[in-house]
PDB file of C-alpha atoms and ligand atoms in Angstrom:
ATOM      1  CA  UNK A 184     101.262 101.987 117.809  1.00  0.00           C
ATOM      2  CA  UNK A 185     104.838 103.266 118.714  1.00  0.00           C
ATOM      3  CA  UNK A 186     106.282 104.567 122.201  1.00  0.00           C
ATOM      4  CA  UNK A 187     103.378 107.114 123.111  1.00  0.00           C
ATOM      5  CA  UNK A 188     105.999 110.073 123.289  1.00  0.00           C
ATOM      6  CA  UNK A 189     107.811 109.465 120.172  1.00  0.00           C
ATOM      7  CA  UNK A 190     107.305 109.728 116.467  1.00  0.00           C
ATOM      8  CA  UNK A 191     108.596 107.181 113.602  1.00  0.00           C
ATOM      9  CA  UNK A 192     108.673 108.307 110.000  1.00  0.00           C
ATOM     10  CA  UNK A 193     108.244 105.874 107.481  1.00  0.00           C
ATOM     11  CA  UNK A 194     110.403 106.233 104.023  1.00  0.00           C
ATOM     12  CA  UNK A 195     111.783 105.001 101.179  1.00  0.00           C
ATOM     13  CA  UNK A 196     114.966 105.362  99.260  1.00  0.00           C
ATOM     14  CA  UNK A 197     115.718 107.249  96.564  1.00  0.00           C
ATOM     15  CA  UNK A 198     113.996 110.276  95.202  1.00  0.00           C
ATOM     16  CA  UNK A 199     111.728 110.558  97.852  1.00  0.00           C
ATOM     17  CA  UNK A 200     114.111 110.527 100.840  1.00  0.00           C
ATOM     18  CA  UNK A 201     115.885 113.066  98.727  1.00  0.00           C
ATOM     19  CA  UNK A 202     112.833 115.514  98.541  1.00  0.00           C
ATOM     20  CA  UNK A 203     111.780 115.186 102.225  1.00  0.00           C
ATOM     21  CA  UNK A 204     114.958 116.337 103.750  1.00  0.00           C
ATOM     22  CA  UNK A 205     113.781 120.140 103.231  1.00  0.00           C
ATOM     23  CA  UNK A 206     110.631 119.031 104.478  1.00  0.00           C
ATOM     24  CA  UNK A 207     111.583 117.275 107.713  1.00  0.00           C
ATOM     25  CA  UNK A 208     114.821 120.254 108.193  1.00  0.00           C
ATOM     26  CA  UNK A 209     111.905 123.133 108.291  1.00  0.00           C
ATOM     27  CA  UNK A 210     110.558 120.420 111.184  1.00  0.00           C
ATOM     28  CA  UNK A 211     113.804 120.939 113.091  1.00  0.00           C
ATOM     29  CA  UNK A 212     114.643 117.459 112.212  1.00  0.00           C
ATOM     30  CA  UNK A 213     117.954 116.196 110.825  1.00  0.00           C
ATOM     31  CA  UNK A 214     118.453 112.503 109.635  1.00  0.00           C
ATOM     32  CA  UNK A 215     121.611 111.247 111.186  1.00  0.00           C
ATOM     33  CA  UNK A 216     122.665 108.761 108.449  1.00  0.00           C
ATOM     34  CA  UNK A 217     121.983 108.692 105.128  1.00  0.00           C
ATOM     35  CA  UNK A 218     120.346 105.428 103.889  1.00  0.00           C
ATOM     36  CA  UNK A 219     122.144 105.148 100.485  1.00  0.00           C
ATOM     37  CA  UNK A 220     125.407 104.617 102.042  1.00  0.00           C
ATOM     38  CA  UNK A 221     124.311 102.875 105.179  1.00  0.00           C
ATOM     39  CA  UNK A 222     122.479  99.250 105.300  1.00  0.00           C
ATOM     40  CA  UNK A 223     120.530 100.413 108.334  1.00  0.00           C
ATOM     41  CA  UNK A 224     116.669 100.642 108.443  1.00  0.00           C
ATOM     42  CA  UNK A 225     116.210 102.647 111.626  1.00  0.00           C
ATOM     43  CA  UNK A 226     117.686 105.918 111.325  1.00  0.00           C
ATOM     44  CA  UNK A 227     118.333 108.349 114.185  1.00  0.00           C
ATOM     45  CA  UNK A 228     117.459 111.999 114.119  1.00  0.00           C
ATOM     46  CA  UNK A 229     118.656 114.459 115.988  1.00  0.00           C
ATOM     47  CA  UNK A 230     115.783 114.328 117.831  1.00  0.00           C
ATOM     48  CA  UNK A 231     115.580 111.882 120.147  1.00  0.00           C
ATOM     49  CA  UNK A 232     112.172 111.406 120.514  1.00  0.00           C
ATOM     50  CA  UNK A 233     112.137 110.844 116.357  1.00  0.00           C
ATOM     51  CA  UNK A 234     113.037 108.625 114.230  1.00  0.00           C
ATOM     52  CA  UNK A 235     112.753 107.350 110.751  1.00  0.00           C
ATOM     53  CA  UNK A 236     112.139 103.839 109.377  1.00  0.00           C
ATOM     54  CA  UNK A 237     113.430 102.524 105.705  1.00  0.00           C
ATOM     55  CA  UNK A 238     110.807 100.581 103.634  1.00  0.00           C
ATOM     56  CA  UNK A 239     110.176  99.779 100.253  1.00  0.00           C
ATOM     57  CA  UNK A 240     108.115 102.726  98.485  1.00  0.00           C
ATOM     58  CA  UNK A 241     104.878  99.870  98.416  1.00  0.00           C
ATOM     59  CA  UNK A 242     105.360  99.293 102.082  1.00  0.00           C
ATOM     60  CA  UNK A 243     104.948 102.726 103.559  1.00  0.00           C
ATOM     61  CA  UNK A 244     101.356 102.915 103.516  1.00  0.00           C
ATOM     62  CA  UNK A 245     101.799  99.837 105.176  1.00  0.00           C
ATOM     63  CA  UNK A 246     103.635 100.695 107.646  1.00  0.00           C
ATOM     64  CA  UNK A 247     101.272 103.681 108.860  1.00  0.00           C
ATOM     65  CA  UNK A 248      98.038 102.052 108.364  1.00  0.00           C
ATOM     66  CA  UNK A 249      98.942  99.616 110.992  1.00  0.00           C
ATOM     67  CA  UNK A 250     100.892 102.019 113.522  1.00  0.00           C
ATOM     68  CA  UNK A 251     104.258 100.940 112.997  1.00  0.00           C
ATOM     69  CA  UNK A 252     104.979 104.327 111.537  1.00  0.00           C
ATOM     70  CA  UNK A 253     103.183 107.249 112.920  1.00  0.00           C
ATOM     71  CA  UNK A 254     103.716 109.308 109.668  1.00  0.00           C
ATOM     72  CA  UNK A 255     104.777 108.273 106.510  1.00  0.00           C
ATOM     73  CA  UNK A 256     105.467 109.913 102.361  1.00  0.00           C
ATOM     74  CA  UNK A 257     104.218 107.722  99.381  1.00  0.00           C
ATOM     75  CA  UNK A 258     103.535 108.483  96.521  1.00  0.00           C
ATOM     76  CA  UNK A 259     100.092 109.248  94.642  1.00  0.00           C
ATOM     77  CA  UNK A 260     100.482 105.919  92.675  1.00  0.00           C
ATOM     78  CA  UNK A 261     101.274 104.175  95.794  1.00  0.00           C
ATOM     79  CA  UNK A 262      98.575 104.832  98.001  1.00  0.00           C
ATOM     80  CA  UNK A 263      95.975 104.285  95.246  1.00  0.00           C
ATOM     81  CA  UNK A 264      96.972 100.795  95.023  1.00  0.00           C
ATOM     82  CA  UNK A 265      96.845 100.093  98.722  1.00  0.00           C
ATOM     83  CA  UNK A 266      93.679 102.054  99.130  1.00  0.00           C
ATOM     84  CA  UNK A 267      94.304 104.156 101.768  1.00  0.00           C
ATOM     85  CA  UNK A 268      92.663 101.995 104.449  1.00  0.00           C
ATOM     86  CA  UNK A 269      93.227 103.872 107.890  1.00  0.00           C
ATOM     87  CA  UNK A 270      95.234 106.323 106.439  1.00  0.00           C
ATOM     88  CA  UNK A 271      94.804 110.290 106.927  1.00  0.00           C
ATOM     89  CA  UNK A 272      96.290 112.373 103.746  1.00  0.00           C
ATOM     90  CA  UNK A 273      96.444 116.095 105.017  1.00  0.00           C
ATOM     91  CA  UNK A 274      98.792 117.278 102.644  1.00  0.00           C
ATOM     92  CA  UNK A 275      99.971 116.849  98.837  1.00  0.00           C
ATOM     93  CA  UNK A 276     103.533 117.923  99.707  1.00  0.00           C
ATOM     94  CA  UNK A 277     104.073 118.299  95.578  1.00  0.00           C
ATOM     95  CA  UNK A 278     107.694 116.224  95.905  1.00  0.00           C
ATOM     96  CA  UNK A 279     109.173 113.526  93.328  1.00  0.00           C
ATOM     97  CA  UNK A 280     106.534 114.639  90.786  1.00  0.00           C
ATOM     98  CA  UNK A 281     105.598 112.585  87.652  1.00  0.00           C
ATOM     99  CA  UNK A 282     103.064 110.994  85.822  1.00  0.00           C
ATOM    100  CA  UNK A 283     100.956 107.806  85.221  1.00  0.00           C
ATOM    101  CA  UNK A 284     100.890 106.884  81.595  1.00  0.00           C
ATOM    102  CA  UNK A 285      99.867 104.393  78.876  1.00  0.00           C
ATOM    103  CA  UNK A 286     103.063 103.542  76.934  1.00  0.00           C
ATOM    104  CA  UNK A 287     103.326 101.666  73.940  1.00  0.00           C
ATOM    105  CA  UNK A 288     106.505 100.523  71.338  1.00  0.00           C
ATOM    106  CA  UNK A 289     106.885 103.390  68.587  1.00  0.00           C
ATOM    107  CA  UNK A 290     104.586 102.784  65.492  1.00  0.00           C
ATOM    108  CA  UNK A 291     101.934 100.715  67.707  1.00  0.00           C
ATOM    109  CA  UNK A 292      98.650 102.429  66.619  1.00  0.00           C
ATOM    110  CA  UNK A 293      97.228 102.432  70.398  1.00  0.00           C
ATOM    111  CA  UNK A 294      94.493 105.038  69.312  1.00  0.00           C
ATOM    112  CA  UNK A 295      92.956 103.006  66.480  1.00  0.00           C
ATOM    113  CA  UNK A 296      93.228  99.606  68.600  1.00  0.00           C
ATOM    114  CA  UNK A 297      91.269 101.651  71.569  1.00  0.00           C
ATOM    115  CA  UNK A 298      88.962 102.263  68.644  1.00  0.00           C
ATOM    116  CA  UNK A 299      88.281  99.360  67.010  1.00  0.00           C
ATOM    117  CA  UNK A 300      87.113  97.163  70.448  1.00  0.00           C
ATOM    118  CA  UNK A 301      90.939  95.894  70.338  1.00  0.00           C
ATOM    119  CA  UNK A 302      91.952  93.310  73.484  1.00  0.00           C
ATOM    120  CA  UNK A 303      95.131  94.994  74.921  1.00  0.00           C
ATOM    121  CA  UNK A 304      97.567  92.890  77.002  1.00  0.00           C
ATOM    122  CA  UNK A 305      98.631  95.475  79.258  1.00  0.00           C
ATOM    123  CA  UNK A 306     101.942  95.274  81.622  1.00  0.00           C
ATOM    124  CA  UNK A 307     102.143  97.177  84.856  1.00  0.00           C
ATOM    125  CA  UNK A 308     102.821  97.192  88.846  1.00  0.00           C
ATOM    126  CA  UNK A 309      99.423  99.349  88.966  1.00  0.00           C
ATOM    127  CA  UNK A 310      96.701  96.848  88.749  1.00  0.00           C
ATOM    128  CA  UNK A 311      93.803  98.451  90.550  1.00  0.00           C
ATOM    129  CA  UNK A 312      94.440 101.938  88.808  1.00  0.00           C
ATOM    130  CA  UNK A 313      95.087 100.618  85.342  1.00  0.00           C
ATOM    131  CA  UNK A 314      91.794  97.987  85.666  1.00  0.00           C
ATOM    132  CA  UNK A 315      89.831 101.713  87.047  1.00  0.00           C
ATOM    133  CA  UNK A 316      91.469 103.685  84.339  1.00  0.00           C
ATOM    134  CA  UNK A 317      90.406 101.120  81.267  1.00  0.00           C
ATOM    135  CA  UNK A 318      86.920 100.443  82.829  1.00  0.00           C
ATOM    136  CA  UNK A 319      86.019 103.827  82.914  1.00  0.00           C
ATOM    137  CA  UNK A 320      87.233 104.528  79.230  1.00  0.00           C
ATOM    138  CA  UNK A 321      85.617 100.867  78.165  1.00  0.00           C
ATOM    139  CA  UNK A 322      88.748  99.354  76.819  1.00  0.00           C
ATOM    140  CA  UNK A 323      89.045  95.727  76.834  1.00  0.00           C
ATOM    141  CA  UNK A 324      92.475  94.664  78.723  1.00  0.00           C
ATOM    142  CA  UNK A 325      94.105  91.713  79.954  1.00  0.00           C
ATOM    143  CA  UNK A 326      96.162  92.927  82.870  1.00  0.00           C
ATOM    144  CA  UNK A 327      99.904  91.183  83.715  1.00  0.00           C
ATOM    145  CA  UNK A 328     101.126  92.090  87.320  1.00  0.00           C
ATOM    146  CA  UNK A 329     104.944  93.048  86.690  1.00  0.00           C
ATOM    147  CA  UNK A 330     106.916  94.113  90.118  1.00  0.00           C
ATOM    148  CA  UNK A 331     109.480  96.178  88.046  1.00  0.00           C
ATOM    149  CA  UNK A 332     111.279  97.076  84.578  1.00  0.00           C
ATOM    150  CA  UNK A 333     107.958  97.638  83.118  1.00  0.00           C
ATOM    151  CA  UNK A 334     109.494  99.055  79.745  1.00  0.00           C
ATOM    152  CA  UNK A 335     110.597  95.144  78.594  1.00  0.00           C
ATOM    153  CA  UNK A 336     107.362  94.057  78.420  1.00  0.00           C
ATOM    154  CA  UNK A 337     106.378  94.911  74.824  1.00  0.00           C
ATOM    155  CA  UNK A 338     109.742  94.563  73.940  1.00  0.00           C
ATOM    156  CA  UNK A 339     109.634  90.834  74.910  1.00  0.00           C
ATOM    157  CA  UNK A 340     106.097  90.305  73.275  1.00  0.00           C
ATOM    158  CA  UNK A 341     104.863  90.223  77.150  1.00  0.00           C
ATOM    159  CA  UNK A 342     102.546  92.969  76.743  1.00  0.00           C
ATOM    160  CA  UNK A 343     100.991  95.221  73.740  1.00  0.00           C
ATOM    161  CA  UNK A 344     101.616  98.097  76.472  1.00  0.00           C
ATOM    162  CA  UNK A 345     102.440  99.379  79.542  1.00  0.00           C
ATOM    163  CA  UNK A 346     101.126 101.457  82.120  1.00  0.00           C
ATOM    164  CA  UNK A 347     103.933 103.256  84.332  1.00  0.00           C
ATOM    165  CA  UNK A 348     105.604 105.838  85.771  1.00  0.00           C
ATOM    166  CA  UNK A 349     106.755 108.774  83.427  1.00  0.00           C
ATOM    167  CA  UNK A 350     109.289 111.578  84.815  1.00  0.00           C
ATOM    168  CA  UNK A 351     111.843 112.925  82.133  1.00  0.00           C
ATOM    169  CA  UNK A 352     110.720 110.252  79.518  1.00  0.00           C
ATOM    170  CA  UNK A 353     114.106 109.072  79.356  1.00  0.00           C
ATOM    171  CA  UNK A 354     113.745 105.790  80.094  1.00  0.00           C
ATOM    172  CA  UNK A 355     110.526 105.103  77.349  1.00  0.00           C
ATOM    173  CA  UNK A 356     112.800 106.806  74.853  1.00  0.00           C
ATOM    174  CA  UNK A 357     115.895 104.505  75.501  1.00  0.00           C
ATOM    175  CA  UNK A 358     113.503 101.625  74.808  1.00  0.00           C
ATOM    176  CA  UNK A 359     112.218 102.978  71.625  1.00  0.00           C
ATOM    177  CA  UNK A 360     108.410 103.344  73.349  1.00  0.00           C
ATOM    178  CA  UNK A 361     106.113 106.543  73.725  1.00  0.00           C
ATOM    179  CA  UNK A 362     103.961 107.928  76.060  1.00  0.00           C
ATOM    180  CA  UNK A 363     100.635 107.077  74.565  1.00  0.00           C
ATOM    181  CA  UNK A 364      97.938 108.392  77.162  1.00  0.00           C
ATOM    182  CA  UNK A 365      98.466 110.043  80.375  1.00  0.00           C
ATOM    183  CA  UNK A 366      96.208 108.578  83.422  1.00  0.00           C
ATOM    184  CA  UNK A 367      96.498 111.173  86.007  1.00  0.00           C
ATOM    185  CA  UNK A 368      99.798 113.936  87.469  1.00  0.00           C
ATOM    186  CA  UNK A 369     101.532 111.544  90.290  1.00  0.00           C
ATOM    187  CA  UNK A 370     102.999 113.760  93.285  1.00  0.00           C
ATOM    188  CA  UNK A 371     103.866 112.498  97.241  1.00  0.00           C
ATOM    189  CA  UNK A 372     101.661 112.785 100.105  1.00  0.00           C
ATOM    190  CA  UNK A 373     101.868 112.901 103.840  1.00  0.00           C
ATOM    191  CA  UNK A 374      99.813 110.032 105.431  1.00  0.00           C
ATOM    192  CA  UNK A 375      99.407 109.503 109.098  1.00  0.00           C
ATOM    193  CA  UNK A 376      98.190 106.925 111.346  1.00  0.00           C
ATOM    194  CA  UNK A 377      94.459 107.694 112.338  1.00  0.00           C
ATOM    195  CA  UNK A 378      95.136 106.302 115.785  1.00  0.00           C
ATOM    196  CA  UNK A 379      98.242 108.500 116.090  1.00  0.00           C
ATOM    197  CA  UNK A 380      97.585 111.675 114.923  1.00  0.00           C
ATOM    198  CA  UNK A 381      94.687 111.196 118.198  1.00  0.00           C
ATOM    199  CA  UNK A 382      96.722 109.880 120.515  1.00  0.00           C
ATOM    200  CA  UNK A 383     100.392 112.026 119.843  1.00  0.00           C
ATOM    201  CA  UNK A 384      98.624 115.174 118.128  1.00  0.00           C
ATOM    202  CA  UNK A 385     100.840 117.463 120.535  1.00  0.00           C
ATOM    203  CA  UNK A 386     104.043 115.783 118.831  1.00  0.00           C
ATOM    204  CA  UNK A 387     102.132 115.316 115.421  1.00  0.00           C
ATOM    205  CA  UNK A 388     100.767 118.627 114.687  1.00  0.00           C
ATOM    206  CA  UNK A 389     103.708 120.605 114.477  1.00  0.00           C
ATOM    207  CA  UNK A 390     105.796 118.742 112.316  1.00  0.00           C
ATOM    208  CA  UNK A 391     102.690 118.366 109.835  1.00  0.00           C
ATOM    209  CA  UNK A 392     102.030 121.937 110.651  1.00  0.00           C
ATOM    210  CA  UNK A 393     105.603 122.607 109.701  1.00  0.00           C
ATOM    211  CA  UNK A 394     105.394 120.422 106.189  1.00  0.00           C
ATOM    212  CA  UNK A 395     102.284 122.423 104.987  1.00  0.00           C
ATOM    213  CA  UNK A 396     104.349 125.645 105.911  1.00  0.00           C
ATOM    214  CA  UNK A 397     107.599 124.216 104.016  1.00  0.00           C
ATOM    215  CA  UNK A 398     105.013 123.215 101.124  1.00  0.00           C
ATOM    216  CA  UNK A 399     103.772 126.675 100.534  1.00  0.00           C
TER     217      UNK A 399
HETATM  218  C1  PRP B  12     110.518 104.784  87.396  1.00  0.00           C
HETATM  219  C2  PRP B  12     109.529 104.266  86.369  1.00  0.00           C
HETATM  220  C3  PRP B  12     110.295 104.320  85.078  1.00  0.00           C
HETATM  221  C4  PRP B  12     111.261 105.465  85.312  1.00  0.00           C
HETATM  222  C5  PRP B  12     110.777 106.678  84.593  1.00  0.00           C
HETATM  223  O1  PRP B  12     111.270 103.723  87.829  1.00  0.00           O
HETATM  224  O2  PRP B  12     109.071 102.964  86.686  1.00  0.00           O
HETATM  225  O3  PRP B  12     110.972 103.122  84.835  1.00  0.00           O
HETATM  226  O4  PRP B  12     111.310 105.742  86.708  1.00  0.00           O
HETATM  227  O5  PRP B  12     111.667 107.774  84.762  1.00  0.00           O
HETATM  228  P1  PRP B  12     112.117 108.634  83.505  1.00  0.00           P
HETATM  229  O6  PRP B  12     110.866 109.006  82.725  1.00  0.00           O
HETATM  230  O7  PRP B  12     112.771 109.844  84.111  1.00  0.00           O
HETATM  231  O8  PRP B  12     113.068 107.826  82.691  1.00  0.00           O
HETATM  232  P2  PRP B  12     112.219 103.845  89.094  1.00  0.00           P
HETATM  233  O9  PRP B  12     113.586 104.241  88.655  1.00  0.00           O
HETATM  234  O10 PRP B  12     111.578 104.747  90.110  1.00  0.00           O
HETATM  235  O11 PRP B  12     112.289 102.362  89.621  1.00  0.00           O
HETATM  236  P3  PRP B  12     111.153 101.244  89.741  1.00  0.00           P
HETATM  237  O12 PRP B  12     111.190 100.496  88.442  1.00  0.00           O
HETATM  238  O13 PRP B  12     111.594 100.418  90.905  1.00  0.00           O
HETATM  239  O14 PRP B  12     109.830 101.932  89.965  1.00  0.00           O
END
């Protein structure tokens, strides 16, 4: 675990960062760098006693599951993949909001394969919830781990389909492919450190106190 009387925040780039600002200003806590324009991974605040670490989105449960961080924000599809090991989840703090979705190329019949006992080769970063998603429904599926750019892999012959992360739909449409089933609403969640939230709950509890109230 960290310094007793401080707290580190675990985040990514990106969307996410973006969204939390609101979060961590109605906290009383103000980023002093922003990490698109700076190569630094340990941020300042202007809190002394806080500050924020820069990890990959996958990483962050990470992170607070073994203590590095004290508090952390993945996302939904994250922390299903990591399971959540050690990991509190008070709050759904209903940021960078999506959705996890079967995708397929245009004109692919994904229905009437589903139907007919069809073997679907199926692309995607999200192997435990895609294996969870097709067992429950009984579809047959030969799963290819894929760390990014998920929408080539049925346009290379890689995959029948893919299962990923749908926001505007944008990027499916630019690659001629449609949503074909929707697997669950994807949103970001707080996640502490068990061992934390015990040991620092003076320092904790009010900035989670003041995310639920920011939430609302
Ligand atoms: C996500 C996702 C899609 C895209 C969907 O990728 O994997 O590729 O966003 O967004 P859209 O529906 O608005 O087009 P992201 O840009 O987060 O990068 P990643 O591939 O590293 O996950």
């Amino acid at each position: 675990m960290n310094a007793i009387n401080a707290i580190t925040i675990a985040l990514s780039k990106g969307r996410i960062f973006e969204e939390t600002l609101p979060l961590l200003a109605a906290a009383g806590i103000v980023p002093s760098e922003n990490p698109e324009q700076s190569r630094k991974l340990i941020i300042g605040t202007n809190r002394p006693d806080v500050r924020v670490v820069i990890v990959r989105a996958s990483d962050v449960p990470t992170y607070v599951q073994y203590g590095a961080a004290d508090l952390g924000i993945a996302g939904k599809d994250v922390l299903l993949e990591h399971g959540g090991t050690g990991l509190y989840q008070p709050l759904d703090l209903k940021i960078a909001k999506c959705r996890l979705c079967v995708a397929a190329p245009v004109g692919f019949d994904y229905a009437a394969a589903v139907r007919r006992g069809a073997r679907l080769r199926i692309a995607t970063k999200y192997i435990q919830t895609a294996r969870e998603h097709f067992a429950a429904k009984g579809v047959h599926v030969d799963l290819i781990k894929l760390y990014g750019s998920m929408e080539l892999a049925p346009l290379a012959g890689l995959a029948d389909a893919i299962v990923d992360l749908v926001s505007s739909g944008g990027t499916l449409k630019a690659n001629n492919l449609t949503e074909v089933e929707e697997i669950m609403p994807i949103s970001s969640r707080l996640v502490v450190n068990q061992a934390s939230l015990k040991m620092k709950r003076d320092l904790l509890q009010p900035v989670i106190d003041s995310f639920a109230g920011a939430v609302q």
